[in-house]
Amino acid sequence: MLDGIHDIDWASLTHAYGSAEEVPALLRALRSPDAEERRTALDRFYSAVHHQGSVYPATAASLPFLFELAVDSATPDRASAVALLVSIGRESLDRGFEEDGTEVGYYPPMGCGQSVAFLRERGERFAELARDPDPDVRLAAIGAVGLFLDDADRAAEVLHERLAVEEGISARLRIVDTAAALALRLPEAAPPITDWLTGLAADTAQDPAIRLAALIQRFRCTPDDIGEDLVADAVDLLRATVHDLPARHIAPAHSRPEALAAPADGVPPQIVAAFADLDRHARVHAPTTALLRSFHEVLGDRVPERTAVLAEQVNSPAPGARLDAVRMSGELIRGWRGDHTQLLLLVADQLTTPDQEIAAEAATVLECCHLIAAPAREALAAHVEAHLALHGPDVWMTSDALVRRSHQEAVRALARQGDTRAVPSLLVALDADADADADAWRAIQVAGHLPRAADQLVPRLCDHLRRLDLSQQWTAMGANAIMTALTTLGGTAAVSVLTETLDAAVRHEQHGVTRSALGALRTFGSTAAGATDMIRALTTSTDAHVRPAAVAALWAVGRDLTDLTDEVMPHLLDILDDRISFPISDDVADLLGEMGPSAAAALPRLRKLLTHDYEWVRVHAAAALWAVGGEAEAPAVLDVLIQAMAQNPATANHVVTCLDRMGALAAPALPLLREQLAEPRRGGRFQDIAHDEELQRVSRRLISRLDPHALAGHG
């Protein structure tokens, strides 16, 4: 077993974290009789050697040994080895390569072509594993028949045979999914597979789940054939299917982040929680979830149809199916434009379920979608109030993990809508002893959305900021979050603690915190004039992030008291000449915009930056050029903005904001704006709800100003 493993120079190969010299030990551990040792090795393999689906030279070199483990009956938990092989192969195929094995977009080659070639040579062996006595091995191997067996007739024969004899719902669903994968990979397999799926979908002797799977997979193969009846037929089958589902089915995640083992000292709680969220999102709770995800992919931009399917999913009597449906609803709302009111209300209805995990997931979705989740506000408030009545005022810190998460997520969702009914629970978190397990950071993240409670929140936030020990690097994330909240809440009481924080951050060389403190003081303008000398000293900082922030802060806190143009312009001109491009960012561009014509000395440099290689630099330079130079610069500015938005849609928010300022001169951008509004997917920076809703709002306003008739069909 594993002969030849030491013939490979693993140290010269790489994985996600560098040298792959650990791989032999991981492979040996996968055969260990100790279950925990196997689990740890498998987690590490997914984390490093197959990181987020990546395929590295070390991944490809591991395949012969993984295959030995998979086919050796003495290997404990062979199914994990088979699943790992299939995952590597699937990801290699998705990344693509030429017939000669040359990989698309990778140089030097990472191993995708080599991996697929190795696995295809063993296609028949995978067909044998699909008949293995171990049902877990069969389940893991079925997908390989569609991916690696190149004899279409033989692959179809295996799938027909397995569907006739397999009894488990997960295996039967996997077989139907594999049939579609086979048809999509091998054109000669498509006609007979499509006919088979059509027959299965119509066969009333089959389980409803299998008929539903066949219906979905058949149109996955031929999406152009989708007709008006598809969703109605699928909903009817889904309604019949859920009665056969287990109450809660949890499929094990193939990869769990290593950081979940135990929160290490010095790891910010936000990071620990983020890994916990990743682990939660990697789990599915119903055997039909993967199938329904495929259905949503098939439906694509048909948002009303997808909403109808999700409505049925969310109303499922099976808790596991309902939990997954709530999460999928959030994915649709966050990723696609449309009227999501019905779906938001259906998600809000899940707050009343006694299953606190489902309620927490619903609250999480509503928090993420808070900008458009106003219809769910009263449901959130009722959920919070019910918790307080049942569990008492300290429910935020309850030891019941499910109730705690459900309550905290609902409070956070309510707070993000600016509803002061969230305040009592936030105060519990902020008032807890420093050593208490109060998740205060969760309260801090949303406190800035509650300006009406600023008198209660600001003093507490200031206390938390003062208590942070900035000599510890891990405190930076918490400090930045508090300063963000103080910036939005305002209040002169915050200025002194922000000044103290700036001083501490400089002393401890916390450059990120320094930049955040400068940005916060900037928002307070002349109220923060007492910090002028400290800010001025930082305008010569060698840190490329700190210096522009200091220059912008100096202008903001001092401009009402004296003319600082002559002082800040040399700094700005120097930054604009810097070969490092990222300092030419919001700080510099916004400051030049505020200075307007008085910054005319920057015009030659800004014009030069319009030809910079990086589109973000061009966009910031164009916005500043317009603010400083005005109409005379309009043609060049407009050309840069339109090209940048077409090249990189992530620049759209910055682009349309500048176009809005240009008014009638932005008319040549109308076709691009109309095209952008016609997109079904969310756009803008990060393609999230906040940036997309702002992008749509500004675009509509600009279009209505330039052409009042242009918004027909874009309401």
Short mmCIF file of C-alpha atoms in Angstrom, two decimals, residues 295-564:
data_model
loop_
_atom_site.label_atom_id
_atom_site.label_comp_id
_atom_site.label_asym_id
_atom_site.label_seq_id
_atom_site.Cartn_x
_atom_site.Cartn_y
_atom_site.Cartn_z
CA PHE A 295 -33.28 23.59 -10.85
CA HIS A 296 -32.62 27.20 -9.86
CA GLU A 297 -29.51 27.19 -12.03
CA VAL A 298 -31.58 25.90 -14.94
CA LEU A 299 -34.20 28.60 -14.42
CA GLY A 300 -31.48 31.27 -14.29
CA ASP A 301 -32.91 34.78 -14.59
CA ARG A 302 -36.55 33.66 -14.41
CA VAL A 303 -36.94 35.26 -10.98
CA PRO A 304 -40.78 34.98 -10.72
CA GLU A 305 -40.61 31.26 -11.56
CA ARG A 306 -37.79 30.71 -9.08
CA THR A 307 -39.79 32.57 -6.45
CA ALA A 308 -42.73 30.23 -7.03
CA VAL A 309 -40.48 27.21 -6.52
CA LEU A 310 -38.96 28.70 -3.38
CA ALA A 311 -42.40 29.49 -2.01
CA GLU A 312 -43.19 25.80 -2.16
CA GLN A 313 -39.82 24.92 -0.64
CA VAL A 314 -40.18 27.37 2.24
CA ASN A 315 -43.63 26.00 3.04
CA SER A 316 -42.39 22.41 3.13
CA PRO A 317 -43.53 20.32 6.11
CA ALA A 318 -39.99 18.87 6.33
CA PRO A 319 -37.84 21.06 8.63
CA GLY A 320 -34.61 20.20 6.83
CA ALA A 321 -36.01 21.14 3.45
CA ARG A 322 -37.40 24.35 4.94
CA LEU A 323 -34.04 25.30 6.47
CA ASP A 324 -32.23 24.87 3.15
CA ALA A 325 -35.01 26.75 1.35
CA VAL A 326 -34.65 29.77 3.63
CA ARG A 327 -30.95 29.93 2.84
CA MET A 328 -31.60 29.53 -0.89
CA SER A 329 -34.18 32.33 -0.71
CA GLY A 330 -31.51 34.64 0.64
CA GLU A 331 -29.22 33.67 -2.22
CA LEU A 332 -31.86 34.58 -4.79
CA ILE A 333 -32.68 37.90 -3.13
CA ARG A 334 -29.03 38.88 -2.76
CA GLY A 335 -28.00 37.81 -6.25
CA TRP A 336 -30.91 38.79 -8.49
CA ARG A 337 -33.03 41.88 -9.06
CA GLY A 338 -36.79 41.79 -8.87
CA ASP A 339 -39.73 42.25 -6.55
CA HIS A 340 -38.82 40.05 -3.58
CA THR A 341 -41.61 41.15 -1.25
CA GLN A 342 -43.43 37.81 -1.33
CA LEU A 343 -40.26 35.86 -0.63
CA LEU A 344 -39.21 38.18 2.20
CA LEU A 345 -42.59 37.72 3.86
CA LEU A 346 -42.38 33.95 3.49
CA VAL A 347 -38.95 33.98 5.11
CA ALA A 348 -40.28 36.22 7.89
CA ASP A 349 -43.04 33.69 8.55
CA GLN A 350 -40.31 31.21 9.55
CA LEU A 351 -39.47 33.36 12.57
CA THR A 352 -42.48 31.91 14.34
CA THR A 353 -41.40 28.30 13.97
CA PRO A 354 -40.39 26.52 17.19
CA ASP A 355 -37.27 25.32 15.35
CA GLN A 356 -34.78 27.98 16.44
CA GLU A 357 -32.24 26.97 13.80
CA ILE A 358 -34.73 27.76 11.05
CA ALA A 359 -35.73 30.98 12.82
CA ALA A 360 -32.07 32.00 13.09
CA GLU A 361 -31.51 31.31 9.40
CA ALA A 362 -34.56 33.41 8.54
CA ALA A 363 -33.30 36.27 10.69
CA THR A 364 -29.86 36.00 9.09
CA VAL A 365 -31.38 36.30 5.62
CA LEU A 366 -33.44 39.32 6.68
CA GLU A 367 -30.35 40.96 8.16
CA CYS A 368 -28.37 40.49 4.96
CA CYS A 369 -31.29 41.89 2.98
CA HIS A 370 -32.13 44.67 5.45
CA LEU A 371 -32.19 47.42 2.83
CA ILE A 372 -35.22 45.85 1.15
CA ALA A 373 -36.60 43.89 4.12
CA ALA A 374 -38.93 46.55 5.52
CA PRO A 375 -41.98 44.30 4.96
CA ALA A 376 -40.52 41.90 7.55
CA ARG A 377 -39.87 44.51 10.25
CA GLU A 378 -42.89 43.77 12.42
CA ALA A 379 -42.27 40.04 12.26
CA LEU A 380 -38.70 40.62 13.45
CA ALA A 381 -39.86 42.85 16.28
CA ALA A 382 -42.43 40.27 17.37
CA HIS A 383 -39.76 37.57 17.37
CA VAL A 384 -37.43 39.68 19.51
CA GLU A 385 -40.21 40.60 21.93
CA ALA A 386 -41.32 36.97 22.23
CA HIS A 387 -37.77 35.96 23.17
CA LEU A 388 -37.55 38.69 25.79
CA ALA A 389 -40.87 37.67 27.29
CA LEU A 390 -40.02 33.96 27.36
CA HIS A 391 -36.33 34.02 28.29
CA GLY A 392 -35.87 37.36 30.06
CA PRO A 393 -33.91 40.54 29.23
CA ASP A 394 -30.55 38.72 29.08
CA VAL A 395 -31.62 36.32 26.32
CA TRP A 396 -28.85 37.82 24.14
CA MET A 397 -26.38 35.91 26.35
CA THR A 398 -28.42 32.75 27.00
CA SER A 399 -26.52 29.47 27.19
CA ASP A 400 -28.99 27.85 24.77
CA ALA A 401 -26.95 28.14 21.57
CA LEU A 402 -29.89 27.93 19.16
CA VAL A 403 -32.04 30.45 21.02
CA ARG A 404 -29.04 32.73 21.38
CA ARG A 405 -28.26 32.73 17.68
CA SER A 406 -31.91 33.13 16.74
CA HIS A 407 -32.32 36.12 19.07
CA GLN A 408 -29.06 37.80 18.12
CA GLU A 409 -29.69 37.50 14.40
CA ALA A 410 -33.21 38.90 14.74
CA VAL A 411 -31.99 41.81 16.87
CA ARG A 412 -29.25 42.57 14.35
CA ALA A 413 -31.73 42.41 11.47
CA LEU A 414 -34.07 44.79 13.31
CA ALA A 415 -31.21 47.15 14.18
CA ARG A 416 -30.05 47.33 10.57
CA GLN A 417 -33.48 48.68 9.72
CA GLY A 418 -32.98 51.46 12.28
CA ASP A 419 -35.66 50.10 14.60
CA THR A 420 -35.04 51.10 18.23
CA ARG A 421 -36.82 47.97 19.47
CA ALA A 422 -33.42 46.34 18.98
CA VAL A 423 -31.75 48.67 21.47
CA PRO A 424 -32.48 46.87 24.80
CA SER A 425 -30.70 43.70 23.68
CA LEU A 426 -27.79 45.65 22.23
CA LEU A 427 -27.36 47.44 25.54
CA VAL A 428 -27.26 44.09 27.35
CA ALA A 429 -24.35 43.07 25.10
CA LEU A 430 -22.52 46.38 25.47
CA ASP A 431 -23.01 46.59 29.26
CA ALA A 432 -21.79 43.08 30.03
CA ASP A 433 -18.56 42.60 31.94
CA ALA A 434 -15.46 42.56 29.76
CA ASP A 435 -14.87 38.89 30.63
CA ALA A 436 -18.44 37.83 29.90
CA ASP A 437 -19.28 35.82 26.81
CA ALA A 438 -21.58 38.53 25.52
CA ASP A 439 -20.83 38.65 21.79
CA ALA A 440 -20.52 42.42 22.12
CA TRP A 441 -18.90 42.57 18.69
CA ARG A 442 -22.18 41.48 17.14
CA ALA A 443 -23.94 44.43 18.75
CA ILE A 444 -21.17 46.84 17.72
CA GLN A 445 -21.48 45.83 14.06
CA VAL A 446 -25.08 47.06 13.87
CA ALA A 447 -25.06 49.92 16.40
CA GLY A 448 -24.32 52.51 13.74
CA HIS A 449 -27.74 51.92 12.16
CA LEU A 450 -29.52 53.37 15.19
CA PRO A 451 -28.92 57.14 15.23
CA ARG A 452 -32.06 57.69 17.30
CA ALA A 453 -30.37 55.80 20.13
CA ALA A 454 -27.02 57.58 19.78
CA ASP A 455 -27.24 59.08 23.28
CA GLN A 456 -27.28 55.54 24.72
CA LEU A 457 -24.94 53.86 22.28
CA VAL A 458 -22.13 56.39 21.83
CA PRO A 459 -20.91 56.42 25.47
CA ARG A 460 -20.89 52.62 25.55
CA LEU A 461 -19.05 52.37 22.24
CA CYS A 462 -16.48 54.86 23.49
CA ASP A 463 -15.94 52.76 26.60
CA HIS A 464 -15.38 49.66 24.50
CA LEU A 465 -12.92 51.50 22.29
CA ARG A 466 -10.95 52.78 25.29
CA ARG A 467 -10.69 49.26 26.71
CA LEU A 468 -9.13 47.76 23.58
CA ASP A 469 -5.46 46.95 23.87
CA LEU A 470 -4.02 48.06 20.55
CA SER A 471 -0.69 46.47 21.37
CA GLN A 472 -2.45 43.26 20.32
CA GLN A 473 -2.78 43.05 16.55
CA TRP A 474 -5.99 41.01 16.70
CA THR A 475 -7.88 43.94 18.27
CA ALA A 476 -7.72 45.93 15.02
CA MET A 477 -10.92 44.44 13.63
CA GLY A 478 -12.88 45.36 16.75
CA ALA A 479 -11.45 48.89 16.85
CA ASN A 480 -12.34 49.53 13.22
CA ALA A 481 -15.90 48.32 13.75
CA ILE A 482 -16.40 50.62 16.74
CA MET A 483 -15.03 53.62 14.88
CA THR A 484 -17.31 52.88 11.93
CA ALA A 485 -20.29 52.93 14.28
CA LEU A 486 -19.17 56.16 15.97
CA THR A 487 -18.69 57.78 12.57
CA THR A 488 -22.30 57.12 11.57
CA LEU A 489 -23.77 57.97 14.97
CA GLY A 490 -21.85 61.26 15.34
CA GLY A 491 -21.75 63.18 18.59
CA THR A 492 -18.85 65.26 19.82
CA ALA A 493 -18.35 62.90 22.78
CA ALA A 494 -16.60 60.50 20.43
CA VAL A 495 -13.89 62.92 19.30
CA SER A 496 -11.67 62.58 22.37
CA VAL A 497 -11.66 58.78 22.34
CA LEU A 498 -11.01 58.76 18.59
CA THR A 499 -8.03 61.04 19.16
CA GLU A 500 -6.76 58.72 21.92
CA THR A 501 -7.21 55.75 19.61
CA LEU A 502 -5.29 57.47 16.84
CA ASP A 503 -2.41 58.12 19.22
CA ALA A 504 -2.37 54.49 20.44
CA ALA A 505 -2.60 53.10 16.91
CA VAL A 506 0.39 55.18 15.80
CA ARG A 507 2.44 54.07 18.80
CA HIS A 508 1.69 50.41 18.18
CA GLU A 509 2.08 50.71 14.38
CA GLN A 510 -1.48 49.57 13.76
CA HIS A 511 -1.68 51.18 10.32
CA GLY A 512 -5.16 49.92 9.54
CA VAL A 513 -6.53 51.32 12.80
CA THR A 514 -4.63 54.56 12.19
CA ARG A 515 -6.31 54.96 8.81
CA SER A 516 -9.74 54.21 10.30
CA ALA A 517 -9.23 56.72 13.11
CA LEU A 518 -8.18 59.39 10.60
CA GLY A 519 -11.26 58.64 8.51
CA ALA A 520 -13.49 58.89 11.58
CA LEU A 521 -12.00 62.21 12.71
CA ARG A 522 -12.40 63.48 9.17
CA THR A 523 -16.17 63.08 9.41
CA PHE A 524 -16.28 65.30 12.50
CA GLY A 525 -14.70 68.21 10.64
CA SER A 526 -13.66 71.23 12.69
CA THR A 527 -15.05 69.60 15.84
CA ALA A 528 -11.91 67.47 15.76
CA ALA A 529 -9.58 70.43 15.32
CA GLY A 530 -7.84 69.51 18.58
CA ALA A 531 -6.25 66.58 16.78
CA THR A 532 -4.77 68.77 14.02
CA ASP A 533 -1.14 68.50 15.11
CA MET A 534 -1.32 64.71 15.39
CA ILE A 535 -2.99 64.48 11.99
CA ARG A 536 -0.49 66.86 10.40
CA ALA A 537 2.40 64.69 11.59
CA LEU A 538 0.94 61.72 9.74
CA THR A 539 0.80 63.50 6.38
CA THR A 540 4.44 62.45 5.94
CA SER A 541 3.82 58.83 6.93
CA THR A 542 5.64 56.22 4.89
CA ASP A 543 2.54 53.98 4.93
CA ALA A 544 0.76 54.31 1.61
CA HIS A 545 -2.67 53.97 3.22
CA VAL A 546 -2.11 56.28 6.18
CA ARG A 547 -0.68 59.25 4.31
CA PRO A 548 -3.64 60.02 1.99
CA ALA A 549 -6.04 59.48 4.89
CA ALA A 550 -4.07 61.97 6.97
CA VAL A 551 -4.04 64.57 4.21
CA ALA A 552 -7.81 64.22 3.76
CA ALA A 553 -8.38 64.42 7.52
CA LEU A 554 -6.18 67.51 7.82
CA TRP A 555 -8.23 69.30 5.19
CA ALA A 556 -11.52 68.31 6.82
CA VAL A 557 -10.67 69.35 10.39
CA GLY A 558 -8.90 72.58 9.46
CA ARG A 559 -10.50 74.04 6.37
CA ASP A 560 -13.17 75.98 8.29
CA LEU A 561 -10.46 77.59 10.40
CA THR A 562 -7.83 78.47 7.79
CA ASP A 563 -7.03 78.06 4.12
CA LEU A 564 -5.06 74.82 3.90
#
